[in-house]
PDB file of C-alpha atoms in Angstrom:
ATOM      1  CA  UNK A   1     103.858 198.969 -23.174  1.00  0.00           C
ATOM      2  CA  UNK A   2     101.775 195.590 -22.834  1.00  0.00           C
ATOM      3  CA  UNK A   3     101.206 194.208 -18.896  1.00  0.00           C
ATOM      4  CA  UNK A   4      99.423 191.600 -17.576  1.00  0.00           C
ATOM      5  CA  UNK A   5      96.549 192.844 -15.646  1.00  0.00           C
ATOM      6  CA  UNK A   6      94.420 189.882 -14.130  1.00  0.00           C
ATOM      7  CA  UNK A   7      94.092 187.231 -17.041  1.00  0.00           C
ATOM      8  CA  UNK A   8      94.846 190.003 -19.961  1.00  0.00           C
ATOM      9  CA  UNK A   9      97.243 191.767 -21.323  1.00  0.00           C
ATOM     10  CA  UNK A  10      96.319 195.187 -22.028  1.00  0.00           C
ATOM     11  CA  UNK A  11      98.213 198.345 -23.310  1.00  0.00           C
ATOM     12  CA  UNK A  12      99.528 200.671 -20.533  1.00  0.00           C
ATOM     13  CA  UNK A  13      98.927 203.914 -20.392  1.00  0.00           C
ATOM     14  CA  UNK A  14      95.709 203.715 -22.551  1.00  0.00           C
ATOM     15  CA  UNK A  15      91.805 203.517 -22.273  1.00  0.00           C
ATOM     16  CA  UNK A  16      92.067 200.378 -20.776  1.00  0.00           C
ATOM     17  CA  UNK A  17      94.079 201.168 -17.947  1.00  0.00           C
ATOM     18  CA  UNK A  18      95.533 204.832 -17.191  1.00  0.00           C
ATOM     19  CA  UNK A  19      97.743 206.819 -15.254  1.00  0.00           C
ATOM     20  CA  UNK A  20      97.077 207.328 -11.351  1.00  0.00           C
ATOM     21  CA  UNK A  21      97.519 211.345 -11.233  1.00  0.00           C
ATOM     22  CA  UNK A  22      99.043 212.433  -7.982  1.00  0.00           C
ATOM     23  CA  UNK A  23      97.258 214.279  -5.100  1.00  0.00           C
ATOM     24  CA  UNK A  24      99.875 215.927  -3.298  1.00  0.00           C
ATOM     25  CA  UNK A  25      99.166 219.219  -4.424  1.00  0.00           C
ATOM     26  CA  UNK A  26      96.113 219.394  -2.304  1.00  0.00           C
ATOM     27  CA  UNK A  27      98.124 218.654   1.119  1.00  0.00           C
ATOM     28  CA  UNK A  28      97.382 221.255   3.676  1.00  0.00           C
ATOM     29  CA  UNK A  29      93.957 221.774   2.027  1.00  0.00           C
ATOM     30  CA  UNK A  30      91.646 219.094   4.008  1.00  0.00           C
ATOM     31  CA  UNK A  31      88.266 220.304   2.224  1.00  0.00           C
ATOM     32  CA  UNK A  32      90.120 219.465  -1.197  1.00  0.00           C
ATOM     33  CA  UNK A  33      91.742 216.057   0.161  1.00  0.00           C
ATOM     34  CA  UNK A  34      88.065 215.342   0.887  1.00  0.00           C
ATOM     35  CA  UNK A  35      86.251 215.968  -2.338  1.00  0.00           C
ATOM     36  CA  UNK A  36      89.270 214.003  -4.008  1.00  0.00           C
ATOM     37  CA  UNK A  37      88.583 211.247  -1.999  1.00  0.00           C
ATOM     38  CA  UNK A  38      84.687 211.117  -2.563  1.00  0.00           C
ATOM     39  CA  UNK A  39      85.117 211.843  -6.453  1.00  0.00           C
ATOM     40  CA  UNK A  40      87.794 208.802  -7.038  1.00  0.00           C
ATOM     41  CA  UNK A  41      87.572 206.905  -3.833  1.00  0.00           C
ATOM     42  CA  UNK A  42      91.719 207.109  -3.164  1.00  0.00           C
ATOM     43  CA  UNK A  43      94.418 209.486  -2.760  1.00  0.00           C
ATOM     44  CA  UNK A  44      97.917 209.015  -4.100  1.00  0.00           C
ATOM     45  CA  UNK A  45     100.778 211.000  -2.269  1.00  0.00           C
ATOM     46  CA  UNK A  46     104.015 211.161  -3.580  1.00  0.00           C
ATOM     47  CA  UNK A  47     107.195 210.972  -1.650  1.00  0.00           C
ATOM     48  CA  UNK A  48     104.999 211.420   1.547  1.00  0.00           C
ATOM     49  CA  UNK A  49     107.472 209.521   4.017  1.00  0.00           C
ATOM     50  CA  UNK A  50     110.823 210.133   4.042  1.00  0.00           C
ATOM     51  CA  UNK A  51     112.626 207.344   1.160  1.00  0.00           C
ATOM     52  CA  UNK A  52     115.653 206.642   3.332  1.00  0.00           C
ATOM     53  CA  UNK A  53     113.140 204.977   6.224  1.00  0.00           C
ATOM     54  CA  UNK A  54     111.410 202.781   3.182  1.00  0.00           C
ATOM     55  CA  UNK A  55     114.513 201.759   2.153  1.00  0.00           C
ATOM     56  CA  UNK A  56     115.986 200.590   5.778  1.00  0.00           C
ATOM     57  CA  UNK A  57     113.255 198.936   5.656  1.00  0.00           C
ATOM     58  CA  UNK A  58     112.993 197.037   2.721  1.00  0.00           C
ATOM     59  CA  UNK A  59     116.447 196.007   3.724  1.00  0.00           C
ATOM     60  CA  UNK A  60     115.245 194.524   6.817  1.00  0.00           C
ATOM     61  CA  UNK A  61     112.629 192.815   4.656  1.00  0.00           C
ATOM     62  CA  UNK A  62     114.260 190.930   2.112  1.00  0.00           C
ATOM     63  CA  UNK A  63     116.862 190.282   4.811  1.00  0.00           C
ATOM     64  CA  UNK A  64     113.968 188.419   6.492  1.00  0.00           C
ATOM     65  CA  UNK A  65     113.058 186.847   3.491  1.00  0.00           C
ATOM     66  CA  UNK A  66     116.312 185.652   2.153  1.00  0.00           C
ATOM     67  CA  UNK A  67     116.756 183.827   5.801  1.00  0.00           C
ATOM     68  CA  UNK A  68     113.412 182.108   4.455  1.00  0.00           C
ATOM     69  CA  UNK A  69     114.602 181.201   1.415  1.00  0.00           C
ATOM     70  CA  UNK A  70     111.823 183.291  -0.251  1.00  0.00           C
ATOM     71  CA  UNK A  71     114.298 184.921  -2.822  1.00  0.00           C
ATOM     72  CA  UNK A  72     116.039 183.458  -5.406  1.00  0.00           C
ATOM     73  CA  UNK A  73     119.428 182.565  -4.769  1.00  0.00           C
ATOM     74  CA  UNK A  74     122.839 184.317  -5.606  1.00  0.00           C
ATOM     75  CA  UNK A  75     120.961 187.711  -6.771  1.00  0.00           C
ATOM     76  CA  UNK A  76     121.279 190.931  -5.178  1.00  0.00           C
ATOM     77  CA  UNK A  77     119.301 191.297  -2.060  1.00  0.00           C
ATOM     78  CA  UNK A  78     117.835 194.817  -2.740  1.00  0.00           C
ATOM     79  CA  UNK A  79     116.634 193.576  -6.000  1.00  0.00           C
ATOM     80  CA  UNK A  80     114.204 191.314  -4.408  1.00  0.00           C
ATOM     81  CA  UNK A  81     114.035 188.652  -6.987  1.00  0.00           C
ATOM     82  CA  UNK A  82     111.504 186.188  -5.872  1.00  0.00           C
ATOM     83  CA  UNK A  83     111.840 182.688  -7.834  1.00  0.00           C
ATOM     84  CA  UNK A  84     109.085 181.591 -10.597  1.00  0.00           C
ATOM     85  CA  UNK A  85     105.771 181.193  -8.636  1.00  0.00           C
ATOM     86  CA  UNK A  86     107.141 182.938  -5.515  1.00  0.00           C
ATOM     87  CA  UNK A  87     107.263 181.417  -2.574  1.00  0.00           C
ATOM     88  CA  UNK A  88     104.959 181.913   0.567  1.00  0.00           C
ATOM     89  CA  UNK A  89     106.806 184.075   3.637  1.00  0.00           C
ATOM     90  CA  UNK A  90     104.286 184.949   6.003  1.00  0.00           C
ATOM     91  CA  UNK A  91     104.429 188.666   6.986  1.00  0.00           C
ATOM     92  CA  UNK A  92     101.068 189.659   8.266  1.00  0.00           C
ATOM     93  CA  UNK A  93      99.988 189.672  11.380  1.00  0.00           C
ATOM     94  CA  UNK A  94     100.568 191.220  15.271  1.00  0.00           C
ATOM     95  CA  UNK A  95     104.388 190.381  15.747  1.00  0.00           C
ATOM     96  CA  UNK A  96     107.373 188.900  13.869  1.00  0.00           C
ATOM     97  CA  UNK A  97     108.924 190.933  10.851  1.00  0.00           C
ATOM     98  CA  UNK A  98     106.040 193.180  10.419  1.00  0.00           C
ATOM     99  CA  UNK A  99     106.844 194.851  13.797  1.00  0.00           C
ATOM    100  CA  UNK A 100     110.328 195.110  13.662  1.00  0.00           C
ATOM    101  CA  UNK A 101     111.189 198.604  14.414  1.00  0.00           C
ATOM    102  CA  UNK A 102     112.218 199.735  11.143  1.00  0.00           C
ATOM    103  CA  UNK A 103     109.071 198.317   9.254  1.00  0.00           C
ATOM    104  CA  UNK A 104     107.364 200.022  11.661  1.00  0.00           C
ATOM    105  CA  UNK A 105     108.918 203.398  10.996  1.00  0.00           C
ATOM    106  CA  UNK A 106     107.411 203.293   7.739  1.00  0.00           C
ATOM    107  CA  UNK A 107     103.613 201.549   8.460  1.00  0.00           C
ATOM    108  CA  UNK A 108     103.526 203.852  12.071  1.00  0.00           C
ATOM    109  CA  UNK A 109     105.286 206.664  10.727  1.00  0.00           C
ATOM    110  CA  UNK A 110     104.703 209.911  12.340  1.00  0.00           C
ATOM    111  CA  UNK A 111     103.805 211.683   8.872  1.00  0.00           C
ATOM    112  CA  UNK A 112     100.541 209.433   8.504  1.00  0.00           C
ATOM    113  CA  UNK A 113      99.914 210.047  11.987  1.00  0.00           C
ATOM    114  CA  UNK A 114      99.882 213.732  11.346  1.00  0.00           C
ATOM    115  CA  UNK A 115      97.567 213.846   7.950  1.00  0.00           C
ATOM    116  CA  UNK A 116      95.143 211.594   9.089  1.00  0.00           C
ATOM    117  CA  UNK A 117      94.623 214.202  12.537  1.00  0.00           C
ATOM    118  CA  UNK A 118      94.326 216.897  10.071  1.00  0.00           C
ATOM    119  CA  UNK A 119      92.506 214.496   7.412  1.00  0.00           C
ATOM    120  CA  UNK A 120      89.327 213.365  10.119  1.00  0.00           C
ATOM    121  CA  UNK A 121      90.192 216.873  12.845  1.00  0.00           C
ATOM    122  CA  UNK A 122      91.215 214.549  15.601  1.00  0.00           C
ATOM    123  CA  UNK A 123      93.618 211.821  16.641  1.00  0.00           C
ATOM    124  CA  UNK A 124      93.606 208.810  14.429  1.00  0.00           C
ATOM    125  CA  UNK A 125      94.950 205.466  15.311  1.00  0.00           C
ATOM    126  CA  UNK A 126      95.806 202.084  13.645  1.00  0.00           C
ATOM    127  CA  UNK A 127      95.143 198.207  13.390  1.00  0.00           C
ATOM    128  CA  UNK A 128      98.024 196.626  15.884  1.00  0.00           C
ATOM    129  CA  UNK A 129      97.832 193.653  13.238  1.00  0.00           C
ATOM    130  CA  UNK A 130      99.599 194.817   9.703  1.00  0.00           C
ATOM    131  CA  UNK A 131      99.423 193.414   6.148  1.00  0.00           C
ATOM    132  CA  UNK A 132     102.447 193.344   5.319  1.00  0.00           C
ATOM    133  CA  UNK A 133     102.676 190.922   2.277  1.00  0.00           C
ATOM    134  CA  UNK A 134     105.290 190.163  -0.731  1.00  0.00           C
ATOM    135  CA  UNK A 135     103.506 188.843  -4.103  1.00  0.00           C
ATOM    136  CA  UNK A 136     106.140 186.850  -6.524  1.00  0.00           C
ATOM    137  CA  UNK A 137     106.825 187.942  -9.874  1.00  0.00           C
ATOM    138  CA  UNK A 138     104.008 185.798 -11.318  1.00  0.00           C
ATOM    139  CA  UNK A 139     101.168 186.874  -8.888  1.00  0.00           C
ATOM    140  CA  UNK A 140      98.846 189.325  -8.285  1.00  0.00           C
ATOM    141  CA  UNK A 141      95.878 190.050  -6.692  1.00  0.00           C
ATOM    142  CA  UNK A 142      92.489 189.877  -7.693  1.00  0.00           C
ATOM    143  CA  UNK A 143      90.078 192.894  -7.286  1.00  0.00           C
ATOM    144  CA  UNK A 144      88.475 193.492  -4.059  1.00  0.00           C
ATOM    145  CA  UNK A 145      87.116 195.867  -1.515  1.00  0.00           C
ATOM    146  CA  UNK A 146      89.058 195.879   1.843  1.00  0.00           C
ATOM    147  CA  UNK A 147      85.879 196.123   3.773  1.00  0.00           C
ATOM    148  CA  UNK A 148      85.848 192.262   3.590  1.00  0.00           C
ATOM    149  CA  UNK A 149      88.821 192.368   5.605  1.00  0.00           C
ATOM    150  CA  UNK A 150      89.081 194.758   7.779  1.00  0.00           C
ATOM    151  CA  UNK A 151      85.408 196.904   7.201  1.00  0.00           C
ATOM    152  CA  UNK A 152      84.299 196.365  10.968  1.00  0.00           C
ATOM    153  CA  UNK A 153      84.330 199.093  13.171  1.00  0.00           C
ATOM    154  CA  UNK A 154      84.751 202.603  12.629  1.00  0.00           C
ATOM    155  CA  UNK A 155      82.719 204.021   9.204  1.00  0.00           C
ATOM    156  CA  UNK A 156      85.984 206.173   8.904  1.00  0.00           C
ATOM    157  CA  UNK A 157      88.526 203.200   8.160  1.00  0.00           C
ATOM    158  CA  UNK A 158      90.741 204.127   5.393  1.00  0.00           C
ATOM    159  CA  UNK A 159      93.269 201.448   3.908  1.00  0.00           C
ATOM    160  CA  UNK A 160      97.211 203.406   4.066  1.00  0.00           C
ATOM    161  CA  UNK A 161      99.320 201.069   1.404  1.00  0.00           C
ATOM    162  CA  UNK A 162     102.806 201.380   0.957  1.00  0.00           C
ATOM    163  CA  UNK A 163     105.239 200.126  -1.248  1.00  0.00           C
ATOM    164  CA  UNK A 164     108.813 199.219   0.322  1.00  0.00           C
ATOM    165  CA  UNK A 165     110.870 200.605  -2.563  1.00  0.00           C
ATOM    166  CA  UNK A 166     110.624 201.731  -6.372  1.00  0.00           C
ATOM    167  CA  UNK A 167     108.260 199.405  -8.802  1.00  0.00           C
ATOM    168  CA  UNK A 168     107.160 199.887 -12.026  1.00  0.00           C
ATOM    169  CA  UNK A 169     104.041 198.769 -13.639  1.00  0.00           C
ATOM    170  CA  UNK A 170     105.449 195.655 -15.290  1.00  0.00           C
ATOM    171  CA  UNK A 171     106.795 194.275 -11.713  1.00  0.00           C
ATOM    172  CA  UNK A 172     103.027 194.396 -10.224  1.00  0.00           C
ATOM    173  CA  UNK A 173     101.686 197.654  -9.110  1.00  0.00           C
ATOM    174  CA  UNK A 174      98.186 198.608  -7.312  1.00  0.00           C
ATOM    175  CA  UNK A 175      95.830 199.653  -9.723  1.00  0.00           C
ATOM    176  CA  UNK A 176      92.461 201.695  -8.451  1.00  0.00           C
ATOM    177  CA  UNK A 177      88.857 201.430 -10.093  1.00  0.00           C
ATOM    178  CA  UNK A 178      88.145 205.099 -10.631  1.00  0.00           C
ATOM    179  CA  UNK A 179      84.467 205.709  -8.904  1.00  0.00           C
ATOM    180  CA  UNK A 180      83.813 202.355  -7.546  1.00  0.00           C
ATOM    181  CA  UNK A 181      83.423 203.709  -4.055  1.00  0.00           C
ATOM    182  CA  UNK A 182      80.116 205.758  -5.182  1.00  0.00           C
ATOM    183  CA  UNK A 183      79.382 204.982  -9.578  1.00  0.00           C
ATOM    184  CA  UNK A 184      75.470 203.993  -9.169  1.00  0.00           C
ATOM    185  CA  UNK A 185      76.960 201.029 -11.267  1.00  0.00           C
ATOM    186  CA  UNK A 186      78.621 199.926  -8.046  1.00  0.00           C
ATOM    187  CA  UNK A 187      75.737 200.778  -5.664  1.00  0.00           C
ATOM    188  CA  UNK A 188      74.533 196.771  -5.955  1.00  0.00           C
ATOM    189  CA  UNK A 189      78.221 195.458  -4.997  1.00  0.00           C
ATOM    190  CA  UNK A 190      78.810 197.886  -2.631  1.00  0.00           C
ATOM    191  CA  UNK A 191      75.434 196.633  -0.852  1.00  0.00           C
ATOM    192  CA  UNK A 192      76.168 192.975  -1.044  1.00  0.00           C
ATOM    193  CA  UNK A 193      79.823 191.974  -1.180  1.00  0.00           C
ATOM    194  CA  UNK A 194      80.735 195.540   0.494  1.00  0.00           C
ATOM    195  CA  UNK A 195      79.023 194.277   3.367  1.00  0.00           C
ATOM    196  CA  UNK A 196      80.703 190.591   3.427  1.00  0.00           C
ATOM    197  CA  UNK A 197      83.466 189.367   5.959  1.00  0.00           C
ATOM    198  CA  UNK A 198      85.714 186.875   4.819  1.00  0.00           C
ATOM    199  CA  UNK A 199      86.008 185.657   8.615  1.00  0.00           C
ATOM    200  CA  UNK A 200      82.500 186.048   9.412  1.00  0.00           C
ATOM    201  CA  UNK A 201      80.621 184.669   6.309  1.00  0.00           C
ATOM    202  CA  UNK A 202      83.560 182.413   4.926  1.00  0.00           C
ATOM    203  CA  UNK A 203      84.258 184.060   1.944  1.00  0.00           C
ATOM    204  CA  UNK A 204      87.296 184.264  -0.626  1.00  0.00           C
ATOM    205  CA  UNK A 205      88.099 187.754  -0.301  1.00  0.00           C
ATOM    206  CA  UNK A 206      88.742 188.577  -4.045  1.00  0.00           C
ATOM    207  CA  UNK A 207      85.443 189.372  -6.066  1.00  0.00           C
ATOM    208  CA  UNK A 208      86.690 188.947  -9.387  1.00  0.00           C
ATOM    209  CA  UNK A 209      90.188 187.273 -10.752  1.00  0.00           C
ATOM    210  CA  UNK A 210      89.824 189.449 -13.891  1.00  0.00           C
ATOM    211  CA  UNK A 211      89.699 193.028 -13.215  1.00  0.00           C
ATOM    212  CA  UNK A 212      88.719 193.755 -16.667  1.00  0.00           C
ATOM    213  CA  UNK A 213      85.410 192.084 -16.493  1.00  0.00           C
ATOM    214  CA  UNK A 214      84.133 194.769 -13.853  1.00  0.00           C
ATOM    215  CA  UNK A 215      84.480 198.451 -15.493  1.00  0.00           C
ATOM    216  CA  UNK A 216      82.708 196.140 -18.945  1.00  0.00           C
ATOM    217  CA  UNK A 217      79.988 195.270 -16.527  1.00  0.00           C
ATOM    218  CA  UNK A 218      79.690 197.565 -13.676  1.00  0.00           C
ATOM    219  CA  UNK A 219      81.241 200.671 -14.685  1.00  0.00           C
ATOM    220  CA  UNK A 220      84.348 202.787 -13.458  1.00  0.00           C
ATOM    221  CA  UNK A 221      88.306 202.603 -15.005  1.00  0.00           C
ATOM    222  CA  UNK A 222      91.139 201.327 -13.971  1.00  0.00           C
ATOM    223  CA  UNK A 223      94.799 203.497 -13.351  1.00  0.00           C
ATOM    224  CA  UNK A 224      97.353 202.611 -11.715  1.00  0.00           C
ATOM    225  CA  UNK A 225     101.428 203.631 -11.964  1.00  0.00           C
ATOM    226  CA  UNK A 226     104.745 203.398 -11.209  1.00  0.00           C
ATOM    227  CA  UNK A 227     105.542 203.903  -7.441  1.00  0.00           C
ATOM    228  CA  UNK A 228     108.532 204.895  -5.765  1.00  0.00           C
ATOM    229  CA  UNK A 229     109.762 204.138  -1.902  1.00  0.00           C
ATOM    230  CA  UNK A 230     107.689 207.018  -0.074  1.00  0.00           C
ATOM    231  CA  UNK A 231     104.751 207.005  -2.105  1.00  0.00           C
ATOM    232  CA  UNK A 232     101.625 206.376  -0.176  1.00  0.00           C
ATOM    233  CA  UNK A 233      98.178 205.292  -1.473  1.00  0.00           C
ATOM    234  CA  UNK A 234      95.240 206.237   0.996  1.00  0.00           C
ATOM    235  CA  UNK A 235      91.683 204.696  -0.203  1.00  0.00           C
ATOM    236  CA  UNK A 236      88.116 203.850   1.725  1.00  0.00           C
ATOM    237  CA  UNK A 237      86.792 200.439   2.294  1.00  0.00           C
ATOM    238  CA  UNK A 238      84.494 200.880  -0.983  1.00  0.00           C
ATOM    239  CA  UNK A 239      87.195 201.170  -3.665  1.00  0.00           C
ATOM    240  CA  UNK A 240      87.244 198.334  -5.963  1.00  0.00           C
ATOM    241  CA  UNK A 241      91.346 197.792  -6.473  1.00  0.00           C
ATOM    242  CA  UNK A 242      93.788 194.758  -7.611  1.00  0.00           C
ATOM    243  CA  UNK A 243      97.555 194.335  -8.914  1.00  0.00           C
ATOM    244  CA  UNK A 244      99.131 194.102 -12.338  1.00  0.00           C
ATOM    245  CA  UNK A 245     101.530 190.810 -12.614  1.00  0.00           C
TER     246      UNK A 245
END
């Protein structure tokens, strides 16, 4: 199939852009988890929290929303049809919808709690703030490195996204850059936007609006999926990633 990936449109699942292979196979073996992790720079764990909380709580979501008028009107509410350009709801931050108790089921929930204990052998804990966001059906989001966000701190800080029900690739799905966290290719953006903060040094977070243009100049590949409601994506601060549209 043809999706829009950045500016492009490119031919999915090909050379371009592949298929993000699952890791779940590896659960229970942490030295595995780990090698995974410093080979591709991310994790992807299937059906890792339990569907039925995602789904409460994309409920409570779009419920939020539609009070907003953030969805278009007269459509079904689990559907989450956003209208052409979307329309901004904010979402992230330290209270309102992104702590109601049934969002945080799913972004505290005590599954994550439990592999990342296992994951780093000792108690892990989170960001009160969260980032929880909803992109329309013409947006996306540029490639990046979450260090530039959130890289202060703790060398350990792993990003835990989530998506709050079932979306294919041609709806806007993450997509990884294979290798970016360690490709020598990398080692020069890593160094100088990897160690950026868009608060501190008053930077546009995104380094690129056209993913494309970094594998054909620094290296790596792009993959990325269709995700279901209890998938989980775990990645370090270092991996390059963006959206499909």
């Amino acid at each position: 199939m043809n999706i829009r990936f950045g500016y492009r449109t490119v031919d999915y699942p090909s050379v371009d852009i592949g298929e993000l292979p699952d890791s779940s196979a590896l659960l229970g073996d942490v030295a595995a988890l780990h090698a995974r992790m410093d080979e591709d720079g991310y994790l992807l764990l299937r059906g890792l929290i339990d569907r039925e909380t995602v789904l409460t709580a994309r409920r409570t979501i779009l419920e939020h929303m539609r009070v907003h008028e953030a969805l278009t009107p007269d459509t079904p509410l689990l559907d989450g049809v956003m209208p052409p350009g979307g329309r901004s709801v904010p979402m992230m931050g330290n209270k309102g919808i992104a702590h109601h108790p049934d969002v945080l089921a799913v972004l505290e929930n005590p599954v994550l709690f439990d592999f990342f204990a296992a994951y780093f052998g000792e108690p892990a804990t989170t960001f009160h703030y969260k980032w929880l966001r909803g992109v329309g059906n013409e947006g996306y989001t540029g490639a990046h490195m979450d260090t530039v966000y959130m890289g202060r701190g703790s060398d350990r800080l792993h990003t835990v996204w989530i998506p709050f029900g079932d979306i294919p690739v041609e709806q806007g799905t993450l997509a990884m850059c294979v290798g970016s966290n360690r490709l020598d290719g990398f080692a020069r953006v890593r160094a100088t936007y990897g160690r950026m903060d868009v608060d501190r040094d008053g930077i546009e977070g995104w380094f690129s609006k056209d993913p494309m243009e970094i594998v054909e100049v620094f290296g790596g590949h792009w993959l990325t999926g269709d995700f279901r409601a209890g998938d989980v994506m775990i990645f370090g601060m270092h991996t390059m990633h963006a959206s499909t549209t």
